[in-house]
Every structure is written in C-alpha cells, then in structure tokens.
Amino acid sequence: MAVRAPLPPGSTIGIFGGGQLGRMLAMSALQLGYRCIGYAPAGDNVAAEACAGFFEHHWNDREAVSAFAARCDVVTWEFENVPVAAVEAIPADRLPTSARALEVAQDRLSEKRFVEDLGGRAAPHLRIDSEEDFARALESIGTPGILKTAREGYDGKGQWRVRDRHEAQGIRFPGRRCIYERLVGFESEFSVILVRAADGEIRFWDSTANTHEGGMLVQSVLPAGEWVEAQVDEARALAGKVADALSYVGVLTLEFFATGDGPVFNEMAPRVHNSGHWTIEGAATSQFENHIRAICGLPLGETATRFATIDMRNIVGEQALGAHRILAEEGEPHLHLYGKREAREGRKMGHVTRVGARLG
C-alpha cells in the first residue's frame, strides 16, 4: 500500500465489527481527534457506544456497505472473520491494508502454508474433508491431536481434542472442511504483537506468556520466562516477514508455542489481540492507539514496557457481575468492562490488568 498523507483531526474511521476490540479502537481514535462509525450485523454491538454512528446490516448488504464506506476516510476491522467481499467493496483509497490478510487468516490451512512458505514451523497437520480423511490423519499423525474447522471458530469453538484412539471414535466429522493437527508439547505459549506502518517501519511489544483454558485466553503475564525470552527473536523475525509479505498496515499478531525445538507457529490474527490488552496501561503506547496511528498515517508510538511485572486476566461470564470488587484490591488494578448485556458462560466480559513497580 502507498504511503498517504496523515488523516487530519475530525476524519472518520470506519470499523468492521462491533465487539470489544472495536470499542477500544474507537476510544483510542477519540483521544487522537478522530470519530468512528461501525458496521456489523445486529447484535450486542458494544463498540457502538464509542462510535458516532453504527450500521447494523448483514455483511452481504452491498448498498449498506457502500453507504458506510461513503462516510469513512479510512476503514479497518476488529476481527478476522469479516467477509472478504465486504472489505473488497470498500474503495481501495480508504483501505490501508488489502483483504489479503483476511484471506490468509480466515483459513487455518492457508495461514499455515503461508507461514511455512516464509520459513516458519507449524505442527504436523492434514486437511480433512471426510470421515475417511480423519481416519487417515489419525494413522499418519497419531494422537494426541486436535480437529478444528478450517474456517471460523475462535476461543475454542469449532475444535475437538483427541487424546487417544478411543476418544477419536466419539468424534464425528462435522461436515465441513477441517484440519487435524498434532498437539505440540510446549513449555510456554506466547504471542508476538507488532505494528507496521505504511512505509514498512515495524515495532514490537514485549511478548507475554499466555495461559489458555478450553481454547480461550485467560491470562497474559510479563516477564514471560526464559523459554519465551530465548525464542522471541526468532518468532519476531518470522512475524516481520509475514507483515512485509502482506504489505500489512496496523497491528498484527502471531501466536506461538515455545518448544524444545524452537518456536512453533499456531495461528495469526490481522488485528489487535486479547493478549495485548495489557499495553493500555503497561506500554508506552497501547496496541489500540498504535493501530489507529498506523492506519491514519501518523508516526508510530514507542512500544516499551513501563512496568517490571504485568498480569492481565480476562473476566469471563458471571465473573463480571462482581467485578467492581476488584477495584478495592491493593496495587491499583485497572478494570475494563466491555458493556455486554448478557454474561453468558465462556463469554469475555472484560479484563483486569495489574502492574508492578514502574521501570526506570
């Protein structure tokens, strides 16, 4: 993408998606003097509360997408499953990044091939189109493994763990293309979060050690430990190659397993990421602000960590009902609730970040 003149204050940023990531992007945009409008199908679109306007229409409503685009000076997205057709309907001069990043990230097979072609290493995996393919994959790759739908699915949805052959007998092919991959023995999980400007400048945040339960991130901490610290440079080099190959502009996240053989790529997200929420209080410039800076052509902000220790935890389901009690804890916890109306089991309702002594 060509380098453009910075967008002046008062310009309008369009955000595809109405979730908490869009909400936090819009809050950072407001701080920099921009206004935001959102677009997503009808639902609990919590981003709307931070937007000057919101389009609640289906993704395939071309007339609505066109009207949305006409009001925007630049358009971005807050989750990777925005249909590519909706993004391609936006005039190219309002897109800092093409839909190619979404095309790659929306298909688990495509993203693994893409990363492997750049020299990355993924877990052994095979494409699954039938029960017979699944049976052959179990023979070839073995167990333990995990069956995932190739498209869609997040926070553990659309995934079935296979601990052994007996458990595999109770898992049925879901009727759409999947991927079966060997479970990786790892010492730690971590993510590399970067921001890339249109001129190719890349800055990285420190990588947290991440803990997942049921496929959902529950905690991100710094320092990340010796396993992550020993492998983060190699993982960053790969993430930079991915960003450059996509001519990506904005925040991009790659998730890794730290193993005895080095970093193993898991998946990518061309957007701001849950494991980067700590950057709001914990970094010189948050992932949300730097994404806005990048897509609007502003100078990137410093990404240095500001505190010796950081602990970010998600608030899930009914934990949100008593979350204000956290504010009474020592250590100045930073509470973020997303304004979601229904506290369903397994639903991210907010997060809290606790920081230690300030560095420097």
Short mmCIF file of C-alpha atoms in Angstrom, two decimals:
data_model
loop_
_atom_site.label_atom_id
_atom_site.label_comp_id
_atom_site.label_asym_id
_atom_site.label_seq_id
_atom_site.Cartn_x
_atom_site.Cartn_y
_atom_site.Cartn_z
CA MET A 1 0.00 0.00 0.00
CA ALA A 2 1.19 3.51 -0.81
CA VAL A 3 2.18 5.89 1.96
CA ARG A 4 -0.52 8.53 2.32
CA ALA A 5 -0.66 11.92 3.98
CA PRO A 6 -1.76 11.72 7.62
CA LEU A 7 -5.51 11.97 8.16
CA PRO A 8 -6.34 15.31 9.81
CA PRO A 9 -8.27 15.53 13.08
CA GLY A 10 -12.01 15.22 12.53
CA SER A 11 -11.62 12.47 9.92
CA THR A 12 -13.83 9.41 10.18
CA ILE A 13 -12.56 5.88 10.78
CA GLY A 14 -14.84 3.01 9.80
CA ILE A 15 -14.62 -0.19 11.84
CA PHE A 16 -15.95 -3.51 10.59
CA GLY A 17 -17.19 -5.39 13.67
CA GLY A 18 -18.96 -4.37 16.84
CA GLY A 19 -17.13 -6.16 19.66
CA GLN A 20 -14.87 -5.05 22.47
CA LEU A 21 -11.84 -4.68 20.22
CA GLY A 22 -13.76 -2.20 18.08
CA ARG A 23 -14.87 -0.42 21.23
CA MET A 24 -11.29 0.02 22.44
CA LEU A 25 -10.09 1.07 18.98
CA ALA A 26 -12.79 3.74 18.88
CA MET A 27 -11.82 5.01 22.33
CA SER A 28 -8.20 5.42 21.19
CA ALA A 29 -9.35 7.13 17.99
CA LEU A 30 -11.36 9.65 20.00
CA GLN A 31 -8.26 10.51 22.01
CA LEU A 32 -6.45 11.36 18.75
CA GLY A 33 -9.25 13.58 17.49
CA TYR A 34 -10.95 11.13 15.13
CA ARG A 35 -14.55 9.98 15.02
CA CYS A 36 -15.57 6.39 14.33
CA ILE A 37 -18.53 4.64 12.80
CA GLY A 38 -19.06 0.89 12.93
CA TYR A 39 -20.59 -1.80 10.78
CA ALA A 40 -21.79 -5.24 11.90
CA PRO A 41 -24.90 -7.42 11.80
CA ALA A 42 -27.47 -6.75 14.51
CA GLY A 43 -26.43 -7.97 17.95
CA ASP A 44 -24.77 -6.88 21.16
CA ASN A 45 -22.53 -4.40 19.39
CA VAL A 46 -20.74 -2.83 22.34
CA ALA A 47 -18.47 -0.82 20.03
CA ALA A 48 -21.49 1.32 19.12
CA GLU A 49 -21.31 3.08 22.49
CA ALA A 50 -17.94 4.59 21.48
CA CYS A 51 -18.94 5.38 17.89
CA ALA A 52 -20.58 8.43 16.36
CA GLY A 53 -22.75 6.16 14.22
CA PHE A 54 -23.33 2.47 13.64
CA PHE A 55 -24.64 0.46 10.69
CA GLU A 56 -26.42 -2.75 11.74
CA HIS A 57 -26.76 -4.64 8.47
CA HIS A 58 -25.81 -8.02 7.02
CA TRP A 59 -22.32 -8.34 5.57
CA ASN A 60 -23.75 -9.01 2.11
CA ASP A 61 -25.86 -5.84 2.02
CA ARG A 62 -23.82 -4.05 -0.65
CA GLU A 63 -25.97 -0.92 -0.54
CA ALA A 64 -25.40 -0.57 3.21
CA VAL A 65 -21.66 -1.27 2.87
CA SER A 66 -21.45 1.38 0.15
CA ALA A 67 -23.25 3.93 2.36
CA PHE A 68 -20.91 3.06 5.22
CA ALA A 69 -17.82 3.48 3.04
CA ALA A 70 -19.04 6.84 1.76
CA ARG A 71 -18.90 8.21 5.31
CA CYS A 72 -15.38 6.96 6.03
CA ASP A 73 -11.93 8.34 5.32
CA VAL A 74 -10.28 5.03 6.22
CA VAL A 75 -11.68 1.58 7.07
CA THR A 76 -10.27 -1.14 9.34
CA TRP A 77 -11.61 -4.25 11.08
CA GLU A 78 -11.63 -5.62 14.61
CA PHE A 79 -11.91 -9.35 13.90
CA GLU A 80 -10.59 -11.61 11.18
CA ASN A 81 -13.86 -13.20 10.05
CA VAL A 82 -15.22 -10.14 8.27
CA PRO A 83 -16.21 -11.48 4.83
CA VAL A 84 -13.60 -10.62 2.25
CA ALA A 85 -16.33 -9.46 -0.15
CA ALA A 86 -17.38 -6.73 2.30
CA VAL A 87 -13.81 -5.42 2.55
CA GLU A 88 -13.31 -5.56 -1.22
CA ALA A 89 -16.42 -3.39 -1.63
CA ILE A 90 -14.58 -0.54 0.10
CA PRO A 91 -12.73 1.83 -2.29
CA ALA A 92 -9.02 0.98 -2.30
CA ASP A 93 -8.02 4.50 -1.33
CA ARG A 94 -9.79 4.02 2.02
CA LEU A 95 -8.13 0.69 2.85
CA PRO A 96 -4.67 0.90 4.46
CA THR A 97 -4.40 -2.89 4.11
CA SER A 98 -5.87 -5.13 1.43
CA ALA A 99 -8.19 -8.05 2.12
CA ARG A 100 -5.29 -10.45 1.52
CA ALA A 101 -4.50 -10.56 5.24
CA LEU A 102 -8.07 -11.67 5.95
CA GLU A 103 -7.99 -14.28 3.19
CA VAL A 104 -4.93 -15.88 4.75
CA ALA A 105 -6.08 -15.69 8.37
CA GLN A 106 -9.62 -16.93 7.73
CA ASP A 107 -8.44 -20.39 6.69
CA ARG A 108 -6.24 -22.38 9.06
CA LEU A 109 -4.73 -24.39 6.23
CA SER A 110 -3.93 -21.31 4.18
CA GLU A 111 -2.30 -19.49 7.08
CA LYS A 112 -0.10 -22.48 7.96
CA ARG A 113 1.04 -22.84 4.33
CA PHE A 114 1.64 -19.10 4.10
CA VAL A 115 3.79 -19.07 7.23
CA GLU A 116 5.65 -22.26 6.28
CA ASP A 117 6.47 -20.76 2.88
CA LEU A 118 8.17 -17.91 4.76
CA GLY A 119 10.29 -20.35 6.76
CA GLY A 120 8.04 -20.80 9.80
CA ARG A 121 7.35 -24.09 11.54
CA ALA A 122 3.84 -25.36 12.31
CA ALA A 123 2.64 -28.54 13.99
CA PRO A 124 2.20 -31.59 11.70
CA HIS A 125 -1.24 -31.24 10.13
CA LEU A 126 -3.51 -32.52 7.36
CA ARG A 127 -6.61 -31.30 5.56
CA ILE A 128 -9.79 -33.18 6.47
CA ASP A 129 -12.75 -33.33 4.06
CA SER A 130 -14.40 -36.59 5.18
CA GLU A 131 -14.55 -39.28 7.85
CA GLU A 132 -12.07 -41.25 5.74
CA ASP A 133 -9.62 -38.32 5.74
CA PHE A 134 -9.95 -38.11 9.52
CA ALA A 135 -9.20 -41.80 9.92
CA ARG A 136 -6.14 -41.50 7.66
CA ALA A 137 -4.92 -38.46 9.59
CA LEU A 138 -5.16 -40.37 12.86
CA GLU A 139 -2.99 -43.09 11.34
CA SER A 140 -0.48 -40.66 9.83
CA ILE A 141 -0.21 -38.01 12.56
CA GLY A 142 -1.38 -40.01 15.56
CA THR A 143 -2.63 -38.78 18.91
CA PRO A 144 -2.94 -36.65 20.90
CA GLY A 145 -4.23 -34.19 18.34
CA ILE A 146 -6.93 -31.64 17.68
CA LEU A 147 -9.58 -31.45 14.98
CA LYS A 148 -10.51 -27.88 14.01
CA THR A 149 -12.85 -26.41 11.45
CA ALA A 150 -10.67 -24.82 8.77
CA ARG A 151 -12.71 -21.63 8.82
CA GLU A 152 -14.33 -19.66 11.63
CA GLY A 153 -14.27 -20.79 15.23
CA TYR A 154 -12.46 -18.91 18.00
CA ASP A 155 -11.91 -19.15 21.77
CA GLY A 156 -12.03 -22.93 21.50
CA LYS A 157 -15.21 -23.11 19.40
CA GLY A 158 -15.15 -25.49 16.42
CA GLN A 159 -12.40 -27.59 18.00
CA TRP A 160 -12.31 -31.17 19.28
CA ARG A 161 -9.35 -32.54 21.24
CA VAL A 162 -8.41 -36.14 20.56
CA ARG A 163 -6.43 -37.62 23.44
CA ASP A 164 -6.32 -41.17 22.10
CA ARG A 165 -7.83 -43.51 19.51
CA HIS A 166 -10.70 -44.45 21.82
CA GLU A 167 -11.74 -40.79 22.20
CA ALA A 168 -11.48 -40.35 18.42
CA GLN A 169 -14.27 -42.88 17.95
CA GLY A 170 -16.72 -40.46 19.59
CA ILE A 171 -15.82 -37.53 17.33
CA ARG A 172 -17.72 -37.19 14.08
CA PHE A 173 -16.58 -35.21 11.07
CA PRO A 174 -18.67 -32.00 11.25
CA GLY A 175 -19.47 -31.96 7.53
CA ARG A 176 -17.21 -29.08 6.51
CA ARG A 177 -13.54 -28.76 5.77
CA CYS A 178 -11.33 -29.21 8.82
CA ILE A 179 -7.70 -29.53 9.78
CA TYR A 180 -6.26 -32.18 12.05
CA GLU A 181 -3.01 -31.34 13.75
CA ARG A 182 -0.74 -32.99 16.24
CA LEU A 183 -0.83 -31.44 19.71
CA VAL A 184 2.51 -29.78 20.38
CA GLY A 185 4.39 -30.47 23.58
CA PHE A 186 5.38 -26.99 24.73
CA GLU A 187 6.92 -25.20 27.66
CA SER A 188 5.00 -21.97 27.19
CA GLU A 189 2.56 -20.22 24.86
CA PHE A 190 3.31 -16.70 23.71
CA SER A 191 2.27 -14.14 21.16
CA VAL A 192 4.24 -11.69 19.04
CA ILE A 193 2.33 -8.46 18.55
CA LEU A 194 3.70 -5.89 16.14
CA VAL A 195 2.58 -2.71 14.48
CA ARG A 196 3.64 -1.91 10.92
CA ALA A 197 3.39 1.49 9.24
CA ALA A 198 2.72 2.01 5.54
CA ASP A 199 6.39 2.85 4.98
CA GLY A 200 7.41 -0.56 6.36
CA GLU A 201 8.53 0.51 9.83
CA ILE A 202 7.79 -2.25 12.37
CA ARG A 203 7.72 -2.04 16.15
CA PHE A 204 7.17 -4.94 18.57
CA TRP A 205 5.70 -5.09 22.05
CA ASP A 206 7.22 -7.43 24.61
CA SER A 207 5.81 -10.95 24.30
CA THR A 208 3.71 -12.21 27.20
CA ALA A 209 3.43 -15.78 28.37
CA ASN A 210 -0.18 -16.77 27.75
CA THR A 211 -2.39 -19.29 29.52
CA HIS A 212 -5.46 -20.79 27.82
CA GLU A 213 -8.32 -22.83 29.23
CA GLY A 214 -10.69 -24.59 26.87
CA GLY A 215 -9.09 -22.76 23.96
CA MET A 216 -9.73 -19.31 25.49
CA LEU A 217 -7.03 -16.97 26.70
CA VAL A 218 -7.35 -16.42 30.44
CA GLN A 219 -4.06 -14.77 31.42
CA SER A 220 -1.06 -12.94 29.92
CA VAL A 221 1.97 -12.13 32.06
CA LEU A 222 5.34 -10.37 31.95
CA PRO A 223 8.11 -11.31 32.44
CA ALA A 224 7.31 -14.21 30.15
CA GLY A 225 10.06 -16.52 31.41
CA GLU A 226 13.24 -17.97 29.98
CA TRP A 227 11.61 -20.19 27.35
CA VAL A 228 9.81 -17.30 25.69
CA GLU A 229 12.72 -14.91 26.08
CA ALA A 230 15.05 -17.41 24.37
CA GLN A 231 12.75 -17.84 21.36
CA VAL A 232 11.12 -14.46 20.88
CA ASP A 233 13.75 -13.10 18.47
CA GLU A 234 13.20 -15.98 16.03
CA ALA A 235 9.43 -15.59 16.35
CA ARG A 236 9.68 -11.83 15.75
CA ALA A 237 11.75 -12.38 12.61
CA LEU A 238 9.00 -14.61 11.22
CA ALA A 239 6.23 -12.19 12.23
CA GLY A 240 8.06 -9.38 10.47
CA LYS A 241 8.30 -11.48 7.31
CA VAL A 242 4.55 -12.14 7.46
CA ALA A 243 3.76 -8.44 7.88
CA ASP A 244 6.04 -7.47 4.99
CA ALA A 245 4.73 -10.23 2.70
CA LEU A 246 1.19 -8.97 3.25
CA SER A 247 2.20 -5.27 3.00
CA TYR A 248 0.25 -5.08 6.21
CA VAL A 249 -0.54 -1.79 7.94
CA GLY A 250 -1.66 -1.81 11.57
CA VAL A 251 -1.39 -4.28 14.44
CA LEU A 252 -0.73 -7.93 13.57
CA THR A 253 -0.49 -10.86 16.00
CA LEU A 254 1.12 -14.29 15.64
CA GLU A 255 0.71 -16.94 18.35
CA PHE A 256 3.47 -19.45 19.10
CA PHE A 257 4.37 -22.43 21.25
CA ALA A 258 7.80 -22.32 22.87
CA THR A 259 9.17 -25.84 22.46
CA GLY A 260 12.43 -27.73 22.81
CA ASP A 261 12.87 -27.35 19.05
CA GLY A 262 12.19 -23.62 18.95
CA PRO A 263 9.04 -21.58 18.32
CA VAL A 264 6.16 -23.39 16.61
CA PHE A 265 3.59 -21.21 14.86
CA ASN A 266 -0.03 -21.70 15.94
CA GLU A 267 -2.19 -19.03 14.30
CA MET A 268 -2.29 -15.40 13.27
CA ALA A 269 -4.73 -12.54 13.71
CA PRO A 270 -4.52 -9.45 11.47
CA ARG A 271 -5.87 -7.17 14.19
CA VAL A 272 -5.42 -6.03 17.76
CA HIS A 273 -5.36 -9.01 20.11
CA ASN A 274 -6.61 -10.11 23.53
CA SER A 275 -3.05 -10.90 24.67
CA GLY A 276 -2.15 -7.26 24.03
CA HIS A 277 -4.75 -5.69 26.31
CA TRP A 278 -2.04 -5.14 28.91
CA THR A 279 -0.50 -2.50 26.64
CA ILE A 280 -3.23 0.02 27.57
CA GLU A 281 -1.62 0.63 30.96
CA GLY A 282 1.60 -1.33 30.58
CA ALA A 283 3.24 0.05 27.43
CA ALA A 284 4.31 3.50 26.32
CA THR A 285 1.72 3.28 23.51
CA SER A 286 -1.11 0.75 23.51
CA GLN A 287 -1.81 -1.64 20.65
CA PHE A 288 -5.09 0.21 20.05
CA GLU A 289 -3.53 3.65 19.75
CA ASN A 290 -0.73 2.38 17.52
CA HIS A 291 -3.20 0.66 15.23
CA ILE A 292 -5.05 3.96 14.81
CA ARG A 293 -1.76 5.79 14.28
CA ALA A 294 -0.69 3.30 11.60
CA ILE A 295 -3.90 3.29 9.56
CA CYS A 296 -4.18 7.08 9.74
CA GLY A 297 -0.59 7.69 8.65
CA LEU A 298 0.61 9.12 11.97
CA PRO A 299 4.06 8.42 13.50
CA LEU A 300 4.14 5.15 15.41
CA GLY A 301 4.39 5.37 19.18
CA GLU A 302 7.01 3.74 21.38
CA THR A 303 6.14 0.20 22.45
CA ALA A 304 8.41 -0.12 25.50
CA THR A 305 7.03 -1.84 28.60
CA ARG A 306 6.60 0.56 31.52
CA PHE A 307 6.46 -1.83 34.49
CA ALA A 308 8.59 -4.65 35.88
CA THR A 309 5.66 -7.06 36.15
CA ILE A 310 2.30 -7.19 34.37
CA ASP A 311 -0.61 -9.59 34.84
CA MET A 312 -3.65 -9.32 32.55
CA ARG A 313 -6.62 -11.63 33.18
CA ASN A 314 -9.88 -11.97 31.31
CA ILE A 315 -13.18 -11.59 33.12
CA VAL A 316 -15.49 -14.28 31.77
CA GLY A 317 -19.22 -14.90 32.11
CA GLU A 318 -20.72 -14.21 35.54
CA GLN A 319 -17.35 -13.11 36.92
CA ALA A 320 -18.36 -9.70 35.56
CA LEU A 321 -21.29 -9.42 37.99
CA GLY A 322 -18.99 -8.79 40.94
CA ALA A 323 -16.07 -7.32 39.03
CA HIS A 324 -16.24 -3.91 40.70
CA ARG A 325 -14.95 -5.57 43.87
CA ILE A 326 -11.60 -5.78 42.12
CA LEU A 327 -11.26 -2.00 42.48
CA ALA A 328 -10.83 -2.42 46.26
CA GLU A 329 -7.71 -4.56 45.83
CA GLU A 330 -4.27 -3.20 46.59
CA GLY A 331 -1.92 -2.39 43.75
CA GLU A 332 -4.24 -0.19 41.65
CA PRO A 333 -5.85 -2.84 39.42
CA HIS A 334 -7.03 -1.47 36.09
CA LEU A 335 -10.51 -2.77 35.33
CA HIS A 336 -12.08 -2.76 31.87
CA LEU A 337 -15.67 -3.93 31.41
CA TYR A 338 -16.99 -4.11 27.87
CA GLY A 339 -20.64 -3.23 28.47
CA LYS A 340 -22.03 -6.55 27.24
CA ARG A 341 -25.62 -7.11 28.28
CA GLU A 342 -25.59 -10.87 28.83
CA ALA A 343 -22.98 -12.61 30.99
CA ARG A 344 -23.02 -16.00 29.26
CA GLU A 345 -20.72 -18.83 30.22
CA GLY A 346 -17.47 -18.61 28.29
CA ARG A 347 -18.12 -15.05 27.10
CA LYS A 348 -15.42 -12.42 27.55
CA MET A 349 -16.97 -9.62 29.58
CA GLY A 350 -13.88 -7.60 30.42
CA HIS A 351 -10.32 -7.79 31.69
CA VAL A 352 -8.21 -6.56 34.56
CA THR A 353 -4.55 -5.56 34.38
CA ARG A 354 -2.33 -5.47 37.46
CA VAL A 355 1.09 -3.84 37.21
CA GLY A 356 4.16 -3.88 39.44
CA ALA A 357 6.89 -1.34 40.01
CA ARG A 358 7.48 1.20 37.26
CA LEU A 359 10.63 0.68 35.20
CA GLY A 360 13.15 3.48 35.12
#
